[in-house]
GROMACS .gro file of C-alpha atoms in nm:
model
  460
    1UNK     CA    1  14.212  18.542  11.294
    2UNK     CA    2  14.035  18.678  11.603
    3UNK     CA    3  14.263  18.977  11.660
    4UNK     CA    4  14.299  19.267  11.415
    5UNK     CA    5  14.612  19.320  11.206
    6UNK     CA    6  14.845  19.523  11.427
    7UNK     CA    7  15.081  19.609  11.139
    8UNK     CA    8  14.832  19.853  10.986
    9UNK     CA    9  14.787  20.219  11.077
   10UNK     CA   10  14.457  20.281  11.258
   11UNK     CA   11  14.243  20.589  11.324
   12UNK     CA   12  13.948  20.663  11.552
   13UNK     CA   13  13.793  20.948  11.749
   14UNK     CA   14  13.923  20.940  12.107
   15UNK     CA   15  13.650  21.172  12.236
   16UNK     CA   16  13.282  21.104  12.293
   17UNK     CA   17  13.045  21.130  11.994
   18UNK     CA   18  12.835  21.442  11.946
   19UNK     CA   19  12.906  21.814  11.949
   20UNK     CA   20  13.143  21.972  12.198
   21UNK     CA   21  13.410  22.235  12.246
   22UNK     CA   22  13.693  22.000  12.147
   23UNK     CA   23  13.723  21.659  11.985
   24UNK     CA   24  14.030  21.437  11.951
   25UNK     CA   25  14.117  21.210  11.659
   26UNK     CA   26  14.393  20.957  11.718
   27UNK     CA   27  14.617  20.771  11.471
   28UNK     CA   28  14.862  20.492  11.553
   29UNK     CA   29  15.084  20.267  11.347
   30UNK     CA   30  15.387  20.265  11.118
   31UNK     CA   31  15.226  20.505  10.872
   32UNK     CA   32  15.070  20.747  11.123
   33UNK     CA   33  15.294  21.044  11.033
   34UNK     CA   34  15.271  20.979  10.659
   35UNK     CA   35  14.891  20.952  10.675
   36UNK     CA   36  14.861  21.277  10.873
   37UNK     CA   37  15.094  21.458  10.631
   38UNK     CA   38  14.839  21.405  10.352
   39UNK     CA   39  14.599  21.659  10.506
   40UNK     CA   40  14.785  21.848  10.782
   41UNK     CA   41  14.975  22.153  10.662
   42UNK     CA   42  15.254  22.242  10.640
   43UNK     CA   43  15.329  21.878  10.559
   44UNK     CA   44  15.703  21.935  10.603
   45UNK     CA   45  15.647  21.965  10.979
   46UNK     CA   46  15.438  21.647  10.989
   47UNK     CA   47  15.692  21.433  10.806
   48UNK     CA   48  15.963  21.496  11.064
   49UNK     CA   49  15.806  21.635  11.383
   50UNK     CA   50  15.966  21.669  11.724
   51UNK     CA   51  15.864  21.400  11.969
   52UNK     CA   52  15.585  21.502  12.209
   53UNK     CA   53  15.569  21.857  12.074
   54UNK     CA   54  15.240  22.024  11.991
   55UNK     CA   55  15.192  22.214  11.667
   56UNK     CA   56  14.924  22.448  11.536
   57UNK     CA   57  14.847  22.299  11.194
   58UNK     CA   58  14.580  22.343  10.929
   59UNK     CA   59  14.366  22.045  10.838
   60UNK     CA   60  14.285  22.083  10.468
   61UNK     CA   61  14.063  21.898  10.223
   62UNK     CA   62  14.107  21.958   9.850
   63UNK     CA   63  14.306  22.271   9.926
   64UNK     CA   64  14.035  22.420  10.147
   65UNK     CA   65  14.069  22.479  10.521
   66UNK     CA   66  13.872  22.229  10.727
   67UNK     CA   67  13.989  22.343  11.072
   68UNK     CA   68  14.281  22.482  11.268
   69UNK     CA   69  14.410  22.200  11.487
   70UNK     CA   70  14.651  22.136  11.771
   71UNK     CA   71  14.851  21.824  11.691
   72UNK     CA   72  15.086  21.622  11.914
   73UNK     CA   73  15.325  21.368  11.760
   74UNK     CA   74  15.457  21.070  11.956
   75UNK     CA   75  15.742  20.861  11.823
   76UNK     CA   76  15.730  20.495  11.913
   77UNK     CA   77  15.805  20.340  12.152
   78UNK     CA   78  15.753  20.658  12.358
   79UNK     CA   79  15.376  20.659  12.314
   80UNK     CA   80  15.066  20.501  12.464
   81UNK     CA   81  15.061  20.222  12.204
   82UNK     CA   82  15.438  20.190  12.166
   83UNK     CA   83  15.401  20.292  11.800
   84UNK     CA   84  15.417  20.624  11.615
   85UNK     CA   85  15.106  20.816  11.718
   86UNK     CA   86  14.932  21.138  11.616
   87UNK     CA   87  14.664  21.306  11.828
   88UNK     CA   88  14.466  21.581  11.654
   89UNK     CA   89  14.261  21.819  11.868
   90UNK     CA   90  13.997  21.999  11.664
   91UNK     CA   91  13.670  22.182  11.722
   92UNK     CA   92  13.410  21.935  11.845
   93UNK     CA   93  13.196  21.931  11.532
   94UNK     CA   94  13.078  21.585  11.423
   95UNK     CA   95  13.130  21.699  11.062
   96UNK     CA   96  13.494  21.795  11.123
   97UNK     CA   97  13.561  21.467  11.303
   98UNK     CA   98  13.401  21.264  11.024
   99UNK     CA   99  13.608  21.445  10.759
  100UNK     CA  100  13.932  21.391  10.953
  101UNK     CA  101  13.849  21.020  10.974
  102UNK     CA  102  13.774  21.006  10.601
  103UNK     CA  103  14.097  21.190  10.515
  104UNK     CA  104  14.295  20.951  10.737
  105UNK     CA  105  14.138  20.646  10.574
  106UNK     CA  106  14.202  20.793  10.228
  107UNK     CA  107  14.564  20.839  10.338
  108UNK     CA  108  14.610  20.470  10.416
  109UNK     CA  109  14.472  20.418  10.767
  110UNK     CA  110  14.182  20.194  10.860
  111UNK     CA  111  13.919  20.254  11.126
  112UNK     CA  112  14.022  20.111  11.464
  113UNK     CA  113  13.817  19.847  11.639
  114UNK     CA  114  13.705  19.861  12.005
  115UNK     CA  115  14.002  19.889  12.240
  116UNK     CA  116  14.254  19.847  11.960
  117UNK     CA  117  14.486  20.124  12.082
  118UNK     CA  118  14.508  19.959  12.425
  119UNK     CA  119  14.545  19.616  12.261
  120UNK     CA  120  14.850  19.750  12.078
  121UNK     CA  121  14.983  19.894  12.405
  122UNK     CA  122  14.954  19.543  12.553
  123UNK     CA  123  15.108  19.371  12.250
  124UNK     CA  124  15.400  19.615  12.257
  125UNK     CA  125  15.468  19.566  12.628
  126UNK     CA  126  15.348  19.908  12.746
  127UNK     CA  127  15.088  19.747  12.973
  128UNK     CA  128  15.024  19.397  13.101
  129UNK     CA  129  14.675  19.253  13.055
  130UNK     CA  130  14.557  19.336  13.408
  131UNK     CA  131  14.655  19.700  13.354
  132UNK     CA  132  14.489  19.703  13.011
  133UNK     CA  133  14.162  19.575  13.156
  134UNK     CA  134  14.179  19.843  13.425
  135UNK     CA  135  14.189  20.113  13.157
  136UNK     CA  136  13.832  20.019  13.068
  137UNK     CA  137  13.735  20.008  13.437
  138UNK     CA  138  13.875  20.360  13.472
  139UNK     CA  139  13.670  20.486  13.177
  140UNK     CA  140  13.343  20.343  13.311
  141UNK     CA  141  13.404  20.424  13.680
  142UNK     CA  142  13.118  20.630  13.823
  143UNK     CA  143  13.218  20.677  14.186
  144UNK     CA  144  13.530  20.775  14.380
  145UNK     CA  145  13.586  20.426  14.520
  146UNK     CA  146  13.564  20.258  14.178
  147UNK     CA  147  13.794  20.525  14.037
  148UNK     CA  148  14.057  20.467  14.308
  149UNK     CA  149  14.052  20.090  14.250
  150UNK     CA  150  14.088  20.135  13.873
  151UNK     CA  151  14.375  20.384  13.911
  152UNK     CA  152  14.554  20.143  14.147
  153UNK     CA  153  14.527  19.865  13.889
  154UNK     CA  154  14.626  20.085  13.592
  155UNK     CA  155  14.935  20.187  13.788
  156UNK     CA  156  15.021  19.819  13.837
  157UNK     CA  157  14.897  19.757  14.193
  158UNK     CA  158  14.741  19.417  14.120
  159UNK     CA  159  15.018  19.327  13.875
  160UNK     CA  160  15.285  19.396  14.137
  161UNK     CA  161  15.118  19.161  14.385
  162UNK     CA  162  15.082  18.888  14.123
  163UNK     CA  163  15.447  18.924  14.022
  164UNK     CA  164  15.560  18.904  14.385
  165UNK     CA  165  15.361  18.583  14.434
  166UNK     CA  166  15.497  18.436  14.111
  167UNK     CA  167  15.853  18.527  14.212
  168UNK     CA  168  15.822  18.335  14.537
  169UNK     CA  169  15.665  18.037  14.359
  170UNK     CA  170  15.935  18.032  14.089
  171UNK     CA  171  16.199  18.016  14.364
  172UNK     CA  172  16.018  17.721  14.523
  173UNK     CA  173  15.980  17.546  14.189
  174UNK     CA  174  16.355  17.586  14.137
  175UNK     CA  175  16.419  17.417  14.472
  176UNK     CA  176  16.216  17.116  14.359
  177UNK     CA  177  16.367  17.098  14.011
  178UNK     CA  178  16.729  17.097  14.131
  179UNK     CA  179  16.646  16.808  14.362
  180UNK     CA  180  16.475  16.623  14.078
  181UNK     CA  181  16.802  16.658  13.883
  182UNK     CA  182  17.014  16.565  14.188
  183UNK     CA  183  17.053  16.193  14.123
  184UNK     CA  184  17.331  16.162  14.384
  185UNK     CA  185  17.130  16.334  14.660
  186UNK     CA  186  17.405  16.590  14.712
  187UNK     CA  187  17.156  16.856  14.825
  188UNK     CA  188  17.004  16.648  15.101
  189UNK     CA  189  16.636  16.586  15.174
  190UNK     CA  190  16.377  16.858  15.121
  191UNK     CA  191  16.233  16.999  15.444
  192UNK     CA  192  15.876  16.906  15.354
  193UNK     CA  193  15.717  17.070  15.658
  194UNK     CA  194  15.888  17.404  15.590
  195UNK     CA  195  15.813  17.378  15.218
  196UNK     CA  196  15.440  17.313  15.262
  197UNK     CA  197  15.426  17.589  15.523
  198UNK     CA  198  15.558  17.833  15.263
  199UNK     CA  199  15.308  17.716  15.002
  200UNK     CA  200  15.027  17.752  15.257
  201UNK     CA  201  15.135  18.111  15.330
  202UNK     CA  202  15.128  18.197  14.959
  203UNK     CA  203  14.793  18.019  14.921
  204UNK     CA  204  14.658  18.240  15.201
  205UNK     CA  205  14.767  18.555  15.019
  206UNK     CA  206  14.608  18.434  14.696
  207UNK     CA  207  14.283  18.352  14.874
  208UNK     CA  208  14.274  18.695  15.039
  209UNK     CA  209  14.312  18.856  14.697
  210UNK     CA  210  14.041  18.630  14.551
  211UNK     CA  211  13.808  18.712  14.840
  212UNK     CA  212  13.832  19.081  14.748
  213UNK     CA  213  13.631  19.003  14.433
  214UNK     CA  214  13.305  19.045  14.625
  215UNK     CA  215  13.405  19.403  14.705
  216UNK     CA  216  13.522  19.443  14.347
  217UNK     CA  217  13.176  19.353  14.222
  218UNK     CA  218  13.029  19.636  14.427
  219UNK     CA  219  13.288  19.875  14.283
  220UNK     CA  220  13.226  19.776  13.924
  221UNK     CA  221  12.851  19.725  13.923
  222UNK     CA  222  12.736  19.928  14.223
  223UNK     CA  223  12.552  19.839  14.544
  224UNK     CA  224  12.193  19.737  14.476
  225UNK     CA  225  11.924  19.878  14.706
  226UNK     CA  226  11.572  19.744  14.653
  227UNK     CA  227  11.279  19.948  14.782
  228UNK     CA  228  10.997  19.711  14.880
  229UNK     CA  229  10.675  19.719  15.077
  230UNK     CA  230  10.298  19.712  15.059
  231UNK     CA  231  10.107  19.901  14.788
  232UNK     CA  232  10.080  20.278  14.849
  233UNK     CA  233  10.338  20.281  15.130
  234UNK     CA  234  10.545  20.547  14.949
  235UNK     CA  235  10.809  20.340  14.770
  236UNK     CA  236  10.803  20.545  14.448
  237UNK     CA  237  10.799  20.869  14.648
  238UNK     CA  238  11.108  20.749  14.835
  239UNK     CA  239  11.289  20.667  14.508
  240UNK     CA  240  11.215  21.016  14.376
  241UNK     CA  241  11.305  21.188  14.702
  242UNK     CA  242  11.631  21.003  14.776
  243UNK     CA  243  11.765  21.029  14.419
  244UNK     CA  244  11.636  21.381  14.358
  245UNK     CA  245  11.464  21.265  14.040
  246UNK     CA  246  11.116  21.212  13.905
  247UNK     CA  247  11.186  20.861  13.778
  248UNK     CA  248  10.875  20.703  13.928
  249UNK     CA  249  10.510  20.802  13.878
  250UNK     CA  250  10.349  20.887  14.212
  251UNK     CA  251   9.975  20.864  14.277
  252UNK     CA  252   9.751  20.836  14.585
  253UNK     CA  253   9.598  20.533  14.415
  254UNK     CA  254   9.753  20.203  14.521
  255UNK     CA  255   9.916  19.985  14.255
  256UNK     CA  256  10.054  20.264  14.035
  257UNK     CA  257  10.390  20.088  14.003
  258UNK     CA  258  10.359  19.761  13.811
  259UNK     CA  259  10.723  19.710  13.709
  260UNK     CA  260  11.069  19.771  13.855
  261UNK     CA  261  11.226  20.115  13.803
  262UNK     CA  262  11.597  20.187  13.858
  263UNK     CA  263  11.785  20.507  13.939
  264UNK     CA  264  12.153  20.561  14.024
  265UNK     CA  265  12.304  20.779  14.293
  266UNK     CA  266  12.658  20.825  14.425
  267UNK     CA  267  12.674  20.805  14.804
  268UNK     CA  268  13.008  20.857  14.979
  269UNK     CA  269  13.202  20.754  14.669
  270UNK     CA  270  12.993  20.442  14.597
  271UNK     CA  271  12.755  20.394  14.307
  272UNK     CA  272  12.417  20.287  14.443
  273UNK     CA  273  12.142  20.148  14.218
  274UNK     CA  274  11.800  20.198  14.373
  275UNK     CA  275  11.519  19.975  14.246
  276UNK     CA  276  11.157  20.075  14.303
  277UNK     CA  277  10.923  19.775  14.300
  278UNK     CA  278  10.553  19.702  14.272
  279UNK     CA  279  10.368  19.673  14.600
  280UNK     CA  280  10.366  19.334  14.770
  281UNK     CA  281  10.015  19.207  14.839
  282UNK     CA  282  10.034  18.831  14.906
  283UNK     CA  283   9.654  18.789  14.899
  284UNK     CA  284   9.587  18.956  14.565
  285UNK     CA  285   9.413  18.761  14.288
  286UNK     CA  286   9.474  19.025  14.019
  287UNK     CA  287   9.694  18.874  13.744
  288UNK     CA  288   9.877  19.199  13.661
  289UNK     CA  289   9.941  19.275  14.029
  290UNK     CA  290  10.074  18.923  14.081
  291UNK     CA  291  10.313  18.965  13.787
  292UNK     CA  292  10.433  19.292  13.940
  293UNK     CA  293  10.485  19.110  14.269
  294UNK     CA  294  10.684  18.837  14.094
  295UNK     CA  295  10.918  19.101  13.954
  296UNK     CA  296  10.946  19.264  14.296
  297UNK     CA  297  11.052  18.935  14.453
  298UNK     CA  298  11.307  18.886  14.174
  299UNK     CA  299  11.456  19.228  14.258
  300UNK     CA  300  11.479  19.124  14.624
  301UNK     CA  301  11.697  18.826  14.529
  302UNK     CA  302  11.965  19.051  14.376
  303UNK     CA  303  11.955  19.320  14.646
  304UNK     CA  304  12.249  19.399  14.872
  305UNK     CA  305  12.028  19.618  15.092
  306UNK     CA  306  11.647  19.615  15.119
  307UNK     CA  307  11.449  19.919  15.230
  308UNK     CA  308  11.118  19.789  15.364
  309UNK     CA  309  10.887  20.090  15.340
  310UNK     CA  310  10.588  20.092  15.575
  311UNK     CA  311  10.299  20.337  15.603
  312UNK     CA  312  10.353  20.485  15.949
  313UNK     CA  313  10.024  20.676  15.935
  314UNK     CA  314   9.856  20.342  16.005
  315UNK     CA  315   9.910  20.110  16.297
  316UNK     CA  316  10.098  19.786  16.244
  317UNK     CA  317   9.867  19.514  16.114
  318UNK     CA  318   9.867  19.146  16.010
  319UNK     CA  319   9.897  19.271  15.649
  320UNK     CA  320  10.231  19.433  15.740
  321UNK     CA  321  10.351  19.107  15.886
  322UNK     CA  322  10.250  18.919  15.570
  323UNK     CA  323  10.446  19.168  15.360
  324UNK     CA  324  10.746  19.134  15.592
  325UNK     CA  325  10.732  18.755  15.568
  326UNK     CA  326  10.718  18.775  15.187
  327UNK     CA  327  11.021  19.007  15.183
  328UNK     CA  328  11.213  18.774  15.413
  329UNK     CA  329  11.132  18.471  15.198
  330UNK     CA  330  11.218  18.655  14.877
  331UNK     CA  331  11.554  18.799  14.983
  332UNK     CA  332  11.889  18.623  14.968
  333UNK     CA  333  12.037  18.501  15.298
  334UNK     CA  334  12.237  18.768  15.478
  335UNK     CA  335  12.084  19.062  15.290
  336UNK     CA  336  12.072  19.376  15.506
  337UNK     CA  337  11.713  19.482  15.580
  338UNK     CA  338  11.633  19.840  15.680
  339UNK     CA  339  11.283  19.930  15.798
  340UNK     CA  340  11.169  20.270  15.671
  341UNK     CA  341  10.859  20.423  15.829
  342UNK     CA  342  10.711  20.674  15.584
  343UNK     CA  343  10.430  20.930  15.629
  344UNK     CA  344  10.537  21.007  15.983
  345UNK     CA  345  10.414  21.366  15.932
  346UNK     CA  346  10.048  21.262  15.902
  347UNK     CA  347   9.801  21.274  16.193
  348UNK     CA  348   9.782  20.954  16.392
  349UNK     CA  349  10.130  20.844  16.288
  350UNK     CA  350  10.309  20.576  16.485
  351UNK     CA  351  10.496  20.693  16.792
  352UNK     CA  352  10.878  20.701  16.812
  353UNK     CA  353  10.870  20.387  17.027
  354UNK     CA  354  10.674  20.210  16.752
  355UNK     CA  355  10.933  20.304  16.488
  356UNK     CA  356  11.243  20.256  16.703
  357UNK     CA  357  11.354  19.950  16.506
  358UNK     CA  358  11.380  20.150  16.184
  359UNK     CA  359  11.409  20.499  16.038
  360UNK     CA  360  11.117  20.742  16.035
  361UNK     CA  361  11.084  20.967  15.730
  362UNK     CA  362  10.840  21.179  15.539
  363UNK     CA  363  10.872  21.169  15.161
  364UNK     CA  364  10.633  21.464  15.143
  365UNK     CA  365  10.841  21.700  15.361
  366UNK     CA  366  11.184  21.538  15.322
  367UNK     CA  367  11.219  21.489  15.697
  368UNK     CA  368  11.448  21.198  15.783
  369UNK     CA  369  11.587  21.155  15.429
  370UNK     CA  370  11.933  21.286  15.526
  371UNK     CA  371  11.939  21.045  15.821
  372UNK     CA  372  11.838  20.759  15.591
  373UNK     CA  373  12.123  20.844  15.353
  374UNK     CA  374  12.369  20.840  15.645
  375UNK     CA  375  12.234  20.500  15.747
  376UNK     CA  376  12.281  20.373  15.391
  377UNK     CA  377  12.642  20.495  15.393
  378UNK     CA  378  12.702  20.297  15.712
  379UNK     CA  379  12.544  19.992  15.548
  380UNK     CA  380  12.769  20.042  15.243
  381UNK     CA  381  13.077  20.041  15.462
  382UNK     CA  382  12.962  19.720  15.630
  383UNK     CA  383  12.921  19.558  15.289
  384UNK     CA  384  13.242  19.698  15.145
  385UNK     CA  385  13.501  19.609  15.407
  386UNK     CA  386  13.862  19.580  15.295
  387UNK     CA  387  14.190  19.706  15.433
  388UNK     CA  388  14.370  19.652  15.103
  389UNK     CA  389  14.393  19.902  14.819
  390UNK     CA  390  14.417  19.610  14.573
  391UNK     CA  391  14.070  19.481  14.489
  392UNK     CA  392  13.990  19.226  14.220
  393UNK     CA  393  13.714  19.353  13.990
  394UNK     CA  394  13.750  19.101  13.707
  395UNK     CA  395  13.574  18.764  13.702
  396UNK     CA  396  13.863  18.637  13.488
  397UNK     CA  397  14.116  18.729  13.757
  398UNK     CA  398  13.896  18.573  14.024
  399UNK     CA  399  13.877  18.244  13.833
  400UNK     CA  400  14.255  18.239  13.781
  401UNK     CA  401  14.318  18.303  14.150
  402UNK     CA  402  14.082  18.022  14.252
  403UNK     CA  403  14.260  17.785  14.013
  404UNK     CA  404  14.602  17.880  14.149
  405UNK     CA  405  14.478  17.842  14.508
  406UNK     CA  406  14.345  17.492  14.433
  407UNK     CA  407  14.683  17.388  14.292
  408UNK     CA  408  14.862  17.503  14.609
  409UNK     CA  409  14.608  17.324  14.828
  410UNK     CA  410  14.699  17.001  14.648
  411UNK     CA  411  15.060  17.051  14.754
  412UNK     CA  412  14.940  17.086  15.113
  413UNK     CA  413  14.757  16.753  15.081
  414UNK     CA  414  15.073  16.589  14.945
  415UNK     CA  415  15.251  16.699  15.261
  416UNK     CA  416  15.009  16.500  15.477
  417UNK     CA  417  15.091  16.167  15.309
  418UNK     CA  418  15.363  15.914  15.382
  419UNK     CA  419  15.569  16.034  15.087
  420UNK     CA  420  15.607  16.368  14.914
  421UNK     CA  421  15.638  16.314  14.536
  422UNK     CA  422  15.853  16.600  14.413
  423UNK     CA  423  15.740  16.556  14.050
  424UNK     CA  424  15.374  16.599  14.146
  425UNK     CA  425  15.445  16.897  14.372
  426UNK     CA  426  15.642  17.062  14.090
  427UNK     CA  427  15.351  17.002  13.851
  428UNK     CA  428  15.109  17.174  14.090
  429UNK     CA  429  15.348  17.469  14.122
  430UNK     CA  430  15.362  17.496  13.743
  431UNK     CA  431  14.981  17.494  13.735
  432UNK     CA  432  14.975  17.777  13.989
  433UNK     CA  433  15.227  17.979  13.788
  434UNK     CA  434  15.033  17.927  13.465
  435UNK     CA  435  14.710  18.049  13.625
  436UNK     CA  436  14.878  18.361  13.766
  437UNK     CA  437  15.054  18.429  13.436
  438UNK     CA  438  14.712  18.434  13.270
  439UNK     CA  439  14.614  18.737  13.479
  440UNK     CA  440  14.908  18.932  13.339
  441UNK     CA  441  14.835  18.808  12.986
  442UNK     CA  442  15.151  18.602  12.949
  443UNK     CA  443  14.952  18.292  12.852
  444UNK     CA  444  14.634  18.456  12.718
  445UNK     CA  445  14.493  18.311  12.397
  446UNK     CA  446  14.356  18.514  12.107
  447UNK     CA  447  14.004  18.418  12.219
  448UNK     CA  448  14.060  18.567  12.565
  449UNK     CA  449  14.218  18.885  12.427
  450UNK     CA  450  13.937  18.930  12.175
  451UNK     CA  451  13.671  18.884  12.444
  452UNK     CA  452  13.838  19.143  12.669
  453UNK     CA  453  13.899  19.418  12.416
  454UNK     CA  454  13.561  19.394  12.245
  455UNK     CA  455  13.413  19.557  12.557
  456UNK     CA  456  13.625  19.871  12.517
  457UNK     CA  457  13.507  20.184  12.342
  458UNK     CA  458  13.645  20.268  11.998
  459UNK     CA  459  13.937  20.508  12.027
  460UNK     CA  460  14.085  20.364  12.348
   0.00000   0.00000   0.00000
């Protein structure tokens, strides 16, 4: 059995590990109240509590006070999981939390697995699978835009669109099935042109939703910005300056950076992952430097934006052009390239006309960094362009949408032939409906459910 036994009472901390002002321990299942009554006093309150009321109760172990706690009782199905639930707020001591877990287990509960509370919410019809997956997206969201997308999905935004599409398709399938049963042709011929036009319109909506997955990837995993350039051009200094960190070692000596270094920053609601790379020197014969260059070129392949850092204290040279050619060869087609001219504060720096095709900065003084951030925000908005609040962030949803779109395209092809086999068209509609139902979890196997919920944290 891939899924845990949902008939047992489970317990887990719902707050992050470590010390803090407050921690929360959560129980759910048929024996949640009985288990809590074994150590929460007075037990008479716990055995028959008011629904959604909070109580000040003593957590005791062997007759000794462990902590004063605030406890909320939820009677199923009016709870997150749809079962009886108990949420115990205590002081955020790891010792207190561990004792509450031990007391709960001694009272008949077992420790919950990753995402098991949300799994039970799904199994009990409190959430569909798309909403359940969005709970995890909400927990791990790092920027405003990712948070908004997750909230929309938790509240059923994606689910509503899928249900609307399925409703229209079910109606169309019904039109085919009644004609398949109409042996006397009492309903007349199907208007094939109008029918295929309707399927094409739905296919267009499905494709638009599937196409939003690219934006969803940026929301979930962040926009990747690779900082590249020749050795000693100021790449590591730029990483430190733009992120406000000291992640990279900086030295006047060329070749200090031999590996890629990452740092995160939130810009205008987006999570941006900056990657500092080893200097690109196409003519080097040094084995270690060449390995660093190989890793730099690998980082270029995965970049959404490339910052090509050049030393503006020196005039443009053939070496710069070789570096530029290497960056162009190493980057994926269509990747945005931004030229960054560093060291513009030094004597003999390039003139404004010589840096007009990029952004002039000084990592030493900070001049131009704010302008560079504004430019990056504009680049972000070019990359992330959607008018819809519903964005697909799950590869599973994306695959299901592509499958459903392919099924509808087959109906369109049937409409171009001499005949329009209703049985085959109905089969393609059923295939579309099955794929869309998988997004909501109506046809999800135990393997799929197990693979989804294993990525959740324990206690959610």
